[in-house]
Amino acid sequence: QMETGGFTEFVPLPFVHMEAPIYLKGRSRKGPTLRETILMHAVARLALHPHITNIQASWVKLGPEGVKLALAAGVNDLGGTLMDETISRSAGASHGQEMTPRSMEMIIRSAGRAPRMRTTLYDDAPALHGERARNVNAPTALQMAAQG
């Protein structure tokens, strides 16, 4: 990493156990508590800096209140807005499958942070991309059924 800078971020993803087959068969422990998850993000910030400077939290796994805590613990990226997320939901996550850019910005601001749309390499996204994204609404259930 020190030679190439090949990793742009670290994304600790907590195990969502509630409906995971391995958990239901009694072959794994429960996933981490919210406290353990927040601590993992905080330790990642301390241990990886300055070699990996972006620590991402998954709003799908942590929910709005959890990502606010993560932002206070060293996270600087909430990942994507996602559309029709199914992996975490299938495992029992209950924080939703879609989030509009406006909703994400509200969560970030309520945590006392300034939202910024970025590219894959963490550069600022062109202003036009941000404006287009903010004008997109999450698909409704009816639209999802029509696509599916």
C-alpha atoms as one frame of an Amber mdcrd trajectory, in Angstrom:
protein
   0.000   0.000   0.000   2.835   2.392   0.810   4.371   1.767  -2.629   1.288
   1.758  -4.856  -1.592   3.372  -2.965  -3.759   0.731  -4.628  -6.429   0.620
  -1.931  -8.698   3.643  -1.901 -10.780   2.685   1.132 -11.414   0.159   3.879
 -14.988  -1.025   4.319 -15.612  -3.091   7.457 -18.871  -4.939   6.834 -20.491
  -6.385   9.949 -22.029  -9.840   9.661 -25.830  -9.611   9.498 -26.838 -12.855
  11.155 -30.627 -12.771  11.647 -31.567 -14.748   8.515 -28.134 -16.010   7.451
 -28.285 -19.782   6.805 -25.041 -20.445   8.697 -26.454 -18.715  11.790 -29.845
 -20.412  11.493 -28.054 -23.797  11.426 -26.270 -22.885  14.670 -22.852 -22.785
  13.016 -21.951 -19.153  13.729 -22.282 -16.616  16.489 -24.427 -13.539  16.203
 -23.030 -10.607  14.294 -21.236  -7.822  16.132 -23.105  -5.381  18.333 -23.426
  -1.806  17.135 -20.747  -0.838  19.667 -18.342  -3.475  18.305 -19.022  -2.315
  14.757 -18.368   1.340  15.599 -15.165   0.351  17.411 -13.976  -1.558  14.319
 -14.418   1.569  12.202 -12.628   3.717  14.803  -9.702   1.300  15.131  -9.443
   1.112  11.333  -9.110   4.912  11.194  -6.300   4.812  13.767  -4.474   1.741
  12.459  -4.617   2.406   8.725  -3.941   6.154   8.664  -2.116   7.565   6.699
  -1.854   4.585   4.335  -5.589   4.156   3.771  -7.343   7.444   4.405 -10.934
   6.551   3.560 -13.032   4.465   5.953 -16.509   3.597   4.701 -19.609   2.610
   6.667 -22.545   0.684   5.217 -25.826   2.481   5.896 -27.647  -0.699   4.827
 -26.067  -2.607   7.705 -25.896   0.188  10.319 -28.965   2.290   9.562 -29.139
   6.094   9.778 -28.396   6.301  13.512 -25.538   3.810  13.239 -23.826   5.701
  10.423 -24.127   8.935  12.402 -22.173   7.212  15.191 -19.681   5.883  12.639
 -19.153   9.381  11.229 -18.285  10.538  14.745 -15.859   7.609  15.131 -13.691
   8.310  12.085 -15.726   7.250   9.057 -15.571   9.647   6.119 -17.609   7.755
   3.508 -21.118   6.313   3.543 -20.789   4.469   0.284 -23.417   4.553  -2.403
 -27.066   5.338  -2.477 -27.801   1.830  -3.835 -30.946   0.777  -5.592 -32.759
  -2.427  -4.678 -30.081  -3.796  -2.326 -30.828  -7.457  -1.597 -27.789  -9.112
   0.032 -28.023  -7.517   3.486 -31.813  -7.515   3.373 -31.868 -11.265   2.654
 -29.659 -11.821   5.709 -32.059  -9.889   7.927 -30.910  -6.255   7.779 -33.840
  -3.942   8.317 -32.509  -0.514   7.364 -33.906  -0.438   3.846 -32.729  -1.152
   0.361 -32.659   2.307  -1.197 -31.550   5.771  -0.213 -31.769   8.905  -2.295
 -28.818  11.305  -2.395 -30.949  13.921  -0.613 -31.705  11.493   2.237 -28.037
  10.614   2.579 -27.094  14.295   2.647 -29.635  14.900   5.434 -28.107  12.115
   7.538 -24.595  13.465   6.992 -25.607  17.019   7.899 -27.496  15.823  10.999
 -24.209  14.240  12.133 -22.523  17.635  11.861 -20.576  16.772   8.718 -20.567
  18.261   5.215 -21.689  15.923   2.407 -19.544  15.605  -0.706 -20.218  13.545
  -3.808 -17.076  11.753  -4.946 -15.702   9.669  -7.777 -14.411   6.113  -7.367
 -10.933   7.533  -6.715 -12.248  10.015  -4.114 -11.940  13.092  -6.295 -14.820
  15.577  -6.275 -17.586  14.470  -8.636 -18.477  16.973 -11.365 -21.169  19.385
 -10.152 -23.535  18.272 -12.922 -23.419  14.674 -11.648 -24.355  15.797  -8.156
 -27.251  17.892  -9.409 -28.577  15.040 -11.563 -28.320  12.597  -8.658 -30.190
  14.928  -6.305 -33.067  15.127  -8.773 -33.535  11.353  -8.921 -36.091   9.785
  -6.620 -35.881   6.235  -5.342 -38.080   3.904  -7.378 -41.438   3.047  -5.902
 -42.517  -0.537  -5.251 -44.730  -0.354  -8.338 -41.795   0.747 -10.504 -39.635
  -2.023  -9.033 -42.270  -4.653  -9.838 -42.551  -3.373 -13.404 -38.768  -3.655
 -13.854 -38.474  -7.042 -12.220
